[in-house]
Amino acid sequence: MSVKMIRMGAILITLWLLAGCGVPATPLDTIKPPLSEASMQRNETSQELIKLLPDKAQLLAPLQGAGGHDISFGDLDGDGIDEAVVVYEDNKGTGNTLKAALFRQHNEAWQKISEVYGFGYGLEYVGILDVNHDGINELVLGWSLGDAGNGLDIYRFSEDQLKLLSNKVYDGNLDLE
């Protein structure tokens, strides 16, 4: 009889271990707010743009600006249609290179139209705004320079290229918006 009890105990312990003892999630844990149509479209666009980047590229999320997103949208050419800016680290065999790529939508497809190189260790800020108040948006990129502070590049989109208007070193947070 003791062998039967040992076997029964082993079976019960095995069943208990296999069944788990997790507590089911509460309804509040499983309910998520619905995604807005704009949010779903932004996610689709982000996936399309990521596919256009080089292999092994890693998106850089800015510490400030861009509304907490990896991809920034804004009208740089004044046509009323937003372009997209993706800042990424290109991990080639020779080292890491920081780049910012400008994309425009043409016939329902995104195309890279310009690209600039960044410098430093990371991305501090991305913004598409009218910095000099002339009615035309500029692309503002803030780069982390480590102990040297941060570098600020301001680009204007002209003749289908991003052209550097100014660059300077700054400390702390930017308040351009």
mmCIF file with all atom_site columns, C-alpha atoms in Angstrom:
data_model
loop_
_atom_site.group_PDB
_atom_site.id
_atom_site.type_symbol
_atom_site.label_atom_id
_atom_site.label_alt_id
_atom_site.label_comp_id
_atom_site.label_asym_id
_atom_site.label_entity_id
_atom_site.label_seq_id
_atom_site.pdbx_PDB_ins_code
_atom_site.Cartn_x
_atom_site.Cartn_y
_atom_site.Cartn_z
_atom_site.occupancy
_atom_site.B_iso_or_equiv
_atom_site.pdbx_formal_charge
_atom_site.auth_seq_id
_atom_site.auth_comp_id
_atom_site.auth_asym_id
_atom_site.auth_atom_id
_atom_site.pdbx_PDB_model_num
ATOM 1   C CA . MET A 1 1   ? 0.000  0.000  0.000   1.00 0.00 ? 1   MET A CA 1
ATOM 2   C CA . SER A 1 2   ? 2.862  2.374  0.621   1.00 0.00 ? 2   SER A CA 1
ATOM 3   C CA . VAL A 1 3   ? 4.069  1.972  -2.985  1.00 0.00 ? 3   VAL A CA 1
ATOM 4   C CA . LYS A 1 4   ? 0.603  3.010  -4.209  1.00 0.00 ? 4   LYS A CA 1
ATOM 5   C CA . MET A 1 5   ? 0.671  6.058  -1.957  1.00 0.00 ? 5   MET A CA 1
ATOM 6   C CA . ILE A 1 6   ? 4.127  7.046  -3.182  1.00 0.00 ? 6   ILE A CA 1
ATOM 7   C CA . ARG A 1 7   ? 3.006  6.675  -6.811  1.00 0.00 ? 7   ARG A CA 1
ATOM 8   C CA . MET A 1 8   ? -0.174 8.634  -6.141  1.00 0.00 ? 8   MET A CA 1
ATOM 9   C CA . GLY A 1 9   ? 1.831  11.367 -4.404  1.00 0.00 ? 9   GLY A CA 1
ATOM 10  C CA . ALA A 1 10  ? 4.298  11.526 -7.313  1.00 0.00 ? 10  ALA A CA 1
ATOM 11  C CA . ILE A 1 11  ? 1.424  11.799 -9.799  1.00 0.00 ? 11  ILE A CA 1
ATOM 12  C CA . LEU A 1 12  ? -0.259 14.564 -7.783  1.00 0.00 ? 12  LEU A CA 1
ATOM 13  C CA . ILE A 1 13  ? 2.986  16.513 -7.431  1.00 0.00 ? 13  ILE A CA 1
ATOM 14  C CA . THR A 1 14  ? 3.649  16.147 -11.178 1.00 0.00 ? 14  THR A CA 1
ATOM 15  C CA . LEU A 1 15  ? 0.142  17.355 -12.021 1.00 0.00 ? 15  LEU A CA 1
ATOM 16  C CA . TRP A 1 16  ? 0.487  20.248 -9.600  1.00 0.00 ? 16  TRP A CA 1
ATOM 17  C CA . LEU A 1 17  ? 3.832  21.300 -11.177 1.00 0.00 ? 17  LEU A CA 1
ATOM 18  C CA . LEU A 1 18  ? 2.477  20.981 -14.726 1.00 0.00 ? 18  LEU A CA 1
ATOM 19  C CA . ALA A 1 19  ? -0.721 22.871 -13.940 1.00 0.00 ? 19  ALA A CA 1
ATOM 20  C CA . GLY A 1 20  ? 1.158  25.919 -12.696 1.00 0.00 ? 20  GLY A CA 1
ATOM 21  C CA . CYS A 1 21  ? -0.050 28.225 -10.055 1.00 0.00 ? 21  CYS A CA 1
ATOM 22  C CA . GLY A 1 22  ? -0.399 31.460 -11.984 1.00 0.00 ? 22  GLY A CA 1
ATOM 23  C CA . VAL A 1 23  ? -3.242 33.774 -11.198 1.00 0.00 ? 23  VAL A CA 1
ATOM 24  C CA . PRO A 1 24  ? -5.271 34.745 -14.251 1.00 0.00 ? 24  PRO A CA 1
ATOM 25  C CA . ALA A 1 25  ? -5.008 38.359 -15.349 1.00 0.00 ? 25  ALA A CA 1
ATOM 26  C CA . THR A 1 26  ? -7.725 40.715 -14.250 1.00 0.00 ? 26  THR A CA 1
ATOM 27  C CA . PRO A 1 27  ? -9.921 42.306 -16.921 1.00 0.00 ? 27  PRO A CA 1
ATOM 28  C CA . LEU A 1 28  ? -8.239 45.667 -16.307 1.00 0.00 ? 28  LEU A CA 1
ATOM 29  C CA . ASP A 1 29  ? -4.864 44.099 -17.160 1.00 0.00 ? 29  ASP A CA 1
ATOM 30  C CA . THR A 1 30  ? -6.115 42.764 -20.478 1.00 0.00 ? 30  THR A CA 1
ATOM 31  C CA . ILE A 1 31  ? -8.086 45.791 -21.665 1.00 0.00 ? 31  ILE A CA 1
ATOM 32  C CA . LYS A 1 32  ? -6.056 48.152 -23.812 1.00 0.00 ? 32  LYS A CA 1
ATOM 33  C CA . PRO A 1 33  ? -7.276 51.376 -25.373 1.00 0.00 ? 33  PRO A CA 1
ATOM 34  C CA . PRO A 1 34  ? -8.039 51.101 -29.075 1.00 0.00 ? 34  PRO A CA 1
ATOM 35  C CA . LEU A 1 35  ? -5.390 52.395 -31.463 1.00 0.00 ? 35  LEU A CA 1
ATOM 36  C CA . SER A 1 36  ? -6.473 55.458 -33.363 1.00 0.00 ? 36  SER A CA 1
ATOM 37  C CA . GLU A 1 37  ? -6.418 55.391 -37.133 1.00 0.00 ? 37  GLU A CA 1
ATOM 38  C CA . ALA A 1 38  ? -3.591 57.938 -37.095 1.00 0.00 ? 38  ALA A CA 1
ATOM 39  C CA . SER A 1 39  ? -1.591 55.756 -34.712 1.00 0.00 ? 39  SER A CA 1
ATOM 40  C CA . MET A 1 40  ? -2.110 52.661 -36.877 1.00 0.00 ? 40  MET A CA 1
ATOM 41  C CA . GLN A 1 41  ? -1.092 54.609 -39.989 1.00 0.00 ? 41  GLN A CA 1
ATOM 42  C CA . ARG A 1 42  ? 2.013  55.929 -38.205 1.00 0.00 ? 42  ARG A CA 1
ATOM 43  C CA . ASN A 1 43  ? 2.989  52.360 -37.248 1.00 0.00 ? 43  ASN A CA 1
ATOM 44  C CA . GLU A 1 44  ? 2.571  51.190 -40.860 1.00 0.00 ? 44  GLU A CA 1
ATOM 45  C CA . THR A 1 45  ? 4.600  54.126 -42.154 1.00 0.00 ? 45  THR A CA 1
ATOM 46  C CA . SER A 1 46  ? 7.326  53.463 -39.588 1.00 0.00 ? 46  SER A CA 1
ATOM 47  C CA . GLN A 1 47  ? 7.606  49.854 -40.750 1.00 0.00 ? 47  GLN A CA 1
ATOM 48  C CA . GLU A 1 48  ? 7.854  50.964 -44.401 1.00 0.00 ? 48  GLU A CA 1
ATOM 49  C CA . LEU A 1 49  ? 10.617 53.455 -43.602 1.00 0.00 ? 49  LEU A CA 1
ATOM 50  C CA . ILE A 1 50  ? 12.589 50.984 -41.501 1.00 0.00 ? 50  ILE A CA 1
ATOM 51  C CA . LYS A 1 51  ? 12.655 48.603 -44.473 1.00 0.00 ? 51  LYS A CA 1
ATOM 52  C CA . LEU A 1 52  ? 14.345 51.339 -46.553 1.00 0.00 ? 52  LEU A CA 1
ATOM 53  C CA . LEU A 1 53  ? 17.278 51.660 -44.140 1.00 0.00 ? 53  LEU A CA 1
ATOM 54  C CA . PRO A 1 54  ? 20.536 49.724 -44.574 1.00 0.00 ? 54  PRO A CA 1
ATOM 55  C CA . ASP A 1 55  ? 20.900 46.276 -43.014 1.00 0.00 ? 55  ASP A CA 1
ATOM 56  C CA . LYS A 1 56  ? 21.943 46.371 -39.360 1.00 0.00 ? 56  LYS A CA 1
ATOM 57  C CA . ALA A 1 57  ? 20.778 49.993 -39.000 1.00 0.00 ? 57  ALA A CA 1
ATOM 58  C CA . GLN A 1 58  ? 19.433 50.895 -35.570 1.00 0.00 ? 58  GLN A CA 1
ATOM 59  C CA . LEU A 1 59  ? 16.943 53.708 -35.066 1.00 0.00 ? 59  LEU A CA 1
ATOM 60  C CA . LEU A 1 60  ? 17.990 56.418 -32.643 1.00 0.00 ? 60  LEU A CA 1
ATOM 61  C CA . ALA A 1 61  ? 15.294 57.864 -30.428 1.00 0.00 ? 61  ALA A CA 1
ATOM 62  C CA . PRO A 1 62  ? 15.941 61.432 -29.326 1.00 0.00 ? 62  PRO A CA 1
ATOM 63  C CA . LEU A 1 63  ? 16.025 62.246 -25.651 1.00 0.00 ? 63  LEU A CA 1
ATOM 64  C CA . GLN A 1 64  ? 14.005 65.419 -26.396 1.00 0.00 ? 64  GLN A CA 1
ATOM 65  C CA . GLY A 1 65  ? 11.730 66.560 -29.225 1.00 0.00 ? 65  GLY A CA 1
ATOM 66  C CA . ALA A 1 66  ? 9.927  64.375 -31.799 1.00 0.00 ? 66  ALA A CA 1
ATOM 67  C CA . GLY A 1 67  ? 7.117  63.662 -29.341 1.00 0.00 ? 67  GLY A CA 1
ATOM 68  C CA . GLY A 1 68  ? 8.845  60.527 -28.045 1.00 0.00 ? 68  GLY A CA 1
ATOM 69  C CA . HIS A 1 69  ? 8.869  58.860 -31.465 1.00 0.00 ? 69  HIS A CA 1
ATOM 70  C CA . ASP A 1 70  ? 11.768 57.387 -33.437 1.00 0.00 ? 70  ASP A CA 1
ATOM 71  C CA . ILE A 1 71  ? 10.528 58.978 -36.671 1.00 0.00 ? 71  ILE A CA 1
ATOM 72  C CA . SER A 1 72  ? 9.746  62.684 -37.049 1.00 0.00 ? 72  SER A CA 1
ATOM 73  C CA . PHE A 1 73  ? 7.201  64.076 -39.488 1.00 0.00 ? 73  PHE A CA 1
ATOM 74  C CA . GLY A 1 74  ? 6.897  67.617 -40.801 1.00 0.00 ? 74  GLY A CA 1
ATOM 75  C CA . ASP A 1 75  ? 6.687  69.690 -43.968 1.00 0.00 ? 75  ASP A CA 1
ATOM 76  C CA . LEU A 1 76  ? 10.197 70.716 -45.006 1.00 0.00 ? 76  LEU A CA 1
ATOM 77  C CA . ASP A 1 77  ? 9.556  71.608 -48.653 1.00 0.00 ? 77  ASP A CA 1
ATOM 78  C CA . GLY A 1 78  ? 6.478  73.787 -48.127 1.00 0.00 ? 78  GLY A CA 1
ATOM 79  C CA . ASP A 1 79  ? 4.073  71.690 -50.224 1.00 0.00 ? 79  ASP A CA 1
ATOM 80  C CA . GLY A 1 80  ? 1.726  70.986 -47.306 1.00 0.00 ? 80  GLY A CA 1
ATOM 81  C CA . ILE A 1 81  ? 2.626  67.276 -47.205 1.00 0.00 ? 81  ILE A CA 1
ATOM 82  C CA . ASP A 1 82  ? 4.794  65.956 -44.390 1.00 0.00 ? 82  ASP A CA 1
ATOM 83  C CA . GLU A 1 83  ? 8.171  64.426 -45.035 1.00 0.00 ? 83  GLU A CA 1
ATOM 84  C CA . ALA A 1 84  ? 9.715  61.911 -42.598 1.00 0.00 ? 84  ALA A CA 1
ATOM 85  C CA . VAL A 1 85  ? 13.094 62.101 -40.888 1.00 0.00 ? 85  VAL A CA 1
ATOM 86  C CA . VAL A 1 86  ? 14.702 58.942 -39.565 1.00 0.00 ? 86  VAL A CA 1
ATOM 87  C CA . VAL A 1 87  ? 17.882 59.178 -37.525 1.00 0.00 ? 87  VAL A CA 1
ATOM 88  C CA . TYR A 1 88  ? 19.822 55.951 -37.268 1.00 0.00 ? 88  TYR A CA 1
ATOM 89  C CA . GLU A 1 89  ? 23.142 54.384 -36.503 1.00 0.00 ? 89  GLU A CA 1
ATOM 90  C CA . ASP A 1 90  ? 24.659 52.543 -39.450 1.00 0.00 ? 90  ASP A CA 1
ATOM 91  C CA . ASN A 1 91  ? 26.578 49.616 -37.976 1.00 0.00 ? 91  ASN A CA 1
ATOM 92  C CA . LYS A 1 92  ? 29.076 48.822 -40.697 1.00 0.00 ? 92  LYS A CA 1
ATOM 93  C CA . GLY A 1 93  ? 32.133 46.667 -40.152 1.00 0.00 ? 93  GLY A CA 1
ATOM 94  C CA . THR A 1 94  ? 34.292 49.797 -39.940 1.00 0.00 ? 94  THR A CA 1
ATOM 95  C CA . GLY A 1 95  ? 32.390 51.243 -36.977 1.00 0.00 ? 95  GLY A CA 1
ATOM 96  C CA . ASN A 1 96  ? 29.178 53.106 -36.239 1.00 0.00 ? 96  ASN A CA 1
ATOM 97  C CA . THR A 1 97  ? 28.080 56.124 -38.238 1.00 0.00 ? 97  THR A CA 1
ATOM 98  C CA . LEU A 1 98  ? 25.218 58.424 -37.253 1.00 0.00 ? 98  LEU A CA 1
ATOM 99  C CA . LYS A 1 99  ? 22.940 59.480 -40.113 1.00 0.00 ? 99  LYS A CA 1
ATOM 100 C CA . ALA A 1 100 ? 19.690 61.351 -40.618 1.00 0.00 ? 100 ALA A CA 1
ATOM 101 C CA . ALA A 1 101 ? 17.666 60.400 -43.692 1.00 0.00 ? 101 ALA A CA 1
ATOM 102 C CA . LEU A 1 102 ? 14.869 62.466 -45.206 1.00 0.00 ? 102 LEU A CA 1
ATOM 103 C CA . PHE A 1 103 ? 12.027 60.581 -46.899 1.00 0.00 ? 103 PHE A CA 1
ATOM 104 C CA . ARG A 1 104 ? 9.230  61.865 -49.135 1.00 0.00 ? 104 ARG A CA 1
ATOM 105 C CA . GLN A 1 105 ? 6.128  60.001 -50.163 1.00 0.00 ? 105 GLN A CA 1
ATOM 106 C CA . HIS A 1 106 ? 5.675  59.729 -53.924 1.00 0.00 ? 106 HIS A CA 1
ATOM 107 C CA . ASN A 1 107 ? 2.872  57.667 -55.545 1.00 0.00 ? 107 ASN A CA 1
ATOM 108 C CA . GLU A 1 108 ? 2.035  55.913 -52.239 1.00 0.00 ? 108 GLU A CA 1
ATOM 109 C CA . ALA A 1 109 ? 5.679  54.836 -51.731 1.00 0.00 ? 109 ALA A CA 1
ATOM 110 C CA . TRP A 1 110 ? 8.365  56.403 -49.544 1.00 0.00 ? 110 TRP A CA 1
ATOM 111 C CA . GLN A 1 111 ? 11.679 57.372 -51.121 1.00 0.00 ? 111 GLN A CA 1
ATOM 112 C CA . LYS A 1 112 ? 14.879 58.590 -49.516 1.00 0.00 ? 112 LYS A CA 1
ATOM 113 C CA . ILE A 1 113 ? 15.666 62.013 -50.985 1.00 0.00 ? 113 ILE A CA 1
ATOM 114 C CA . SER A 1 114 ? 18.507 63.257 -48.823 1.00 0.00 ? 114 SER A CA 1
ATOM 115 C CA . GLU A 1 115 ? 20.823 62.119 -46.074 1.00 0.00 ? 115 GLU A CA 1
ATOM 116 C CA . VAL A 1 116 ? 23.251 63.860 -43.717 1.00 0.00 ? 116 VAL A CA 1
ATOM 117 C CA . TYR A 1 117 ? 25.895 62.575 -41.329 1.00 0.00 ? 117 TYR A CA 1
ATOM 118 C CA . GLY A 1 118 ? 25.714 63.188 -37.624 1.00 0.00 ? 118 GLY A CA 1
ATOM 119 C CA . PHE A 1 119 ? 28.528 63.362 -35.143 1.00 0.00 ? 119 PHE A CA 1
ATOM 120 C CA . GLY A 1 120 ? 29.013 62.441 -31.522 1.00 0.00 ? 120 GLY A CA 1
ATOM 121 C CA . TYR A 1 121 ? 27.763 59.549 -29.458 1.00 0.00 ? 121 TYR A CA 1
ATOM 122 C CA . GLY A 1 122 ? 24.002 59.743 -29.783 1.00 0.00 ? 122 GLY A CA 1
ATOM 123 C CA . LEU A 1 123 ? 20.912 61.764 -30.555 1.00 0.00 ? 123 LEU A CA 1
ATOM 124 C CA . GLU A 1 124 ? 19.657 64.426 -28.162 1.00 0.00 ? 124 GLU A CA 1
ATOM 125 C CA . TYR A 1 125 ? 17.008 66.252 -30.184 1.00 0.00 ? 125 TYR A CA 1
ATOM 126 C CA . VAL A 1 126 ? 15.044 66.068 -33.444 1.00 0.00 ? 126 VAL A CA 1
ATOM 127 C CA . GLY A 1 127 ? 12.606 68.711 -34.562 1.00 0.00 ? 127 GLY A CA 1
ATOM 128 C CA . ILE A 1 128 ? 11.015 70.050 -37.738 1.00 0.00 ? 128 ILE A CA 1
ATOM 129 C CA . LEU A 1 129 ? 10.080 73.642 -37.017 1.00 0.00 ? 129 LEU A CA 1
ATOM 130 C CA . ASP A 1 130 ? 10.506 77.204 -38.208 1.00 0.00 ? 130 ASP A CA 1
ATOM 131 C CA . VAL A 1 131 ? 13.541 78.180 -36.149 1.00 0.00 ? 131 VAL A CA 1
ATOM 132 C CA . ASN A 1 132 ? 14.236 81.541 -37.793 1.00 0.00 ? 132 ASN A CA 1
ATOM 133 C CA . HIS A 1 133 ? 10.540 82.499 -38.172 1.00 0.00 ? 133 HIS A CA 1
ATOM 134 C CA . ASP A 1 134 ? 10.684 82.968 -41.954 1.00 0.00 ? 134 ASP A CA 1
ATOM 135 C CA . GLY A 1 135 ? 7.658  80.746 -42.664 1.00 0.00 ? 135 GLY A CA 1
ATOM 136 C CA . ILE A 1 136 ? 9.767  77.749 -43.773 1.00 0.00 ? 136 ILE A CA 1
ATOM 137 C CA . ASN A 1 137 ? 10.491 74.784 -41.518 1.00 0.00 ? 137 ASN A CA 1
ATOM 138 C CA . GLU A 1 138 ? 14.022 73.664 -40.791 1.00 0.00 ? 138 GLU A CA 1
ATOM 139 C CA . LEU A 1 139 ? 15.338 70.320 -39.579 1.00 0.00 ? 139 LEU A CA 1
ATOM 140 C CA . VAL A 1 140 ? 17.021 70.647 -36.178 1.00 0.00 ? 140 VAL A CA 1
ATOM 141 C CA . LEU A 1 141 ? 19.283 67.854 -34.941 1.00 0.00 ? 141 LEU A CA 1
ATOM 142 C CA . GLY A 1 142 ? 21.001 67.832 -31.561 1.00 0.00 ? 142 GLY A CA 1
ATOM 143 C CA . TRP A 1 143 ? 23.895 65.399 -31.131 1.00 0.00 ? 143 TRP A CA 1
ATOM 144 C CA . SER A 1 144 ? 25.417 64.205 -27.866 1.00 0.00 ? 144 SER A CA 1
ATOM 145 C CA . LEU A 1 145 ? 29.138 65.012 -27.716 1.00 0.00 ? 145 LEU A CA 1
ATOM 146 C CA . GLY A 1 146 ? 29.818 63.471 -24.316 1.00 0.00 ? 146 GLY A CA 1
ATOM 147 C CA . ASP A 1 147 ? 31.764 65.704 -21.910 1.00 0.00 ? 147 ASP A CA 1
ATOM 148 C CA . ALA A 1 148 ? 31.990 68.427 -24.580 1.00 0.00 ? 148 ALA A CA 1
ATOM 149 C CA . GLY A 1 149 ? 28.225 69.077 -24.353 1.00 0.00 ? 149 GLY A CA 1
ATOM 150 C CA . ASN A 1 150 ? 25.924 68.803 -27.353 1.00 0.00 ? 150 ASN A CA 1
ATOM 151 C CA . GLY A 1 151 ? 26.127 69.868 -30.980 1.00 0.00 ? 151 GLY A CA 1
ATOM 152 C CA . LEU A 1 152 ? 23.221 71.519 -32.785 1.00 0.00 ? 152 LEU A CA 1
ATOM 153 C CA . ASP A 1 153 ? 22.824 71.317 -36.574 1.00 0.00 ? 153 ASP A CA 1
ATOM 154 C CA . ILE A 1 154 ? 20.121 73.256 -38.416 1.00 0.00 ? 154 ILE A CA 1
ATOM 155 C CA . TYR A 1 155 ? 19.312 72.208 -41.996 1.00 0.00 ? 155 TYR A CA 1
ATOM 156 C CA . ARG A 1 156 ? 17.170 73.793 -44.681 1.00 0.00 ? 156 ARG A CA 1
ATOM 157 C CA . PHE A 1 157 ? 15.697 71.648 -47.444 1.00 0.00 ? 157 PHE A CA 1
ATOM 158 C CA . SER A 1 158 ? 16.595 73.243 -50.771 1.00 0.00 ? 158 SER A CA 1
ATOM 159 C CA . GLU A 1 159 ? 17.080 71.866 -54.281 1.00 0.00 ? 159 GLU A CA 1
ATOM 160 C CA . ASP A 1 160 ? 16.136 68.358 -53.090 1.00 0.00 ? 160 ASP A CA 1
ATOM 161 C CA . GLN A 1 161 ? 18.958 68.326 -50.503 1.00 0.00 ? 161 GLN A CA 1
ATOM 162 C CA . LEU A 1 162 ? 19.347 69.063 -46.827 1.00 0.00 ? 162 LEU A CA 1
ATOM 163 C CA . LYS A 1 163 ? 21.785 71.972 -46.588 1.00 0.00 ? 163 LYS A CA 1
ATOM 164 C CA . LEU A 1 164 ? 23.499 72.957 -43.360 1.00 0.00 ? 164 LEU A CA 1
ATOM 165 C CA . LEU A 1 165 ? 22.493 76.455 -42.229 1.00 0.00 ? 165 LEU A CA 1
ATOM 166 C CA . SER A 1 166 ? 24.347 76.493 -38.923 1.00 0.00 ? 166 SER A CA 1
ATOM 167 C CA . ASN A 1 167 ? 25.954 74.363 -36.285 1.00 0.00 ? 167 ASN A CA 1
ATOM 168 C CA . LYS A 1 168 ? 26.982 75.198 -32.757 1.00 0.00 ? 168 LYS A CA 1
ATOM 169 C CA . VAL A 1 169 ? 27.706 73.645 -29.378 1.00 0.00 ? 169 VAL A CA 1
ATOM 170 C CA . TYR A 1 170 ? 25.151 73.913 -26.572 1.00 0.00 ? 170 TYR A CA 1
ATOM 171 C CA . ASP A 1 171 ? 24.737 72.653 -23.018 1.00 0.00 ? 171 ASP A CA 1
ATOM 172 C CA . GLY A 1 172 ? 21.582 71.380 -21.338 1.00 0.00 ? 172 GLY A CA 1
ATOM 173 C CA . ASN A 1 173 ? 18.135 71.074 -22.871 1.00 0.00 ? 173 ASN A CA 1
ATOM 174 C CA . LEU A 1 174 ? 16.941 72.847 -25.992 1.00 0.00 ? 174 LEU A CA 1
ATOM 175 C CA . ASP A 1 175 ? 13.763 74.926 -25.900 1.00 0.00 ? 175 ASP A CA 1
ATOM 176 C CA . LEU A 1 176 ? 13.074 75.619 -29.566 1.00 0.00 ? 176 LEU A CA 1
ATOM 177 C CA . GLU A 1 177 ? 9.395  74.722 -29.770 1.00 0.00 ? 177 GLU A CA 1
#
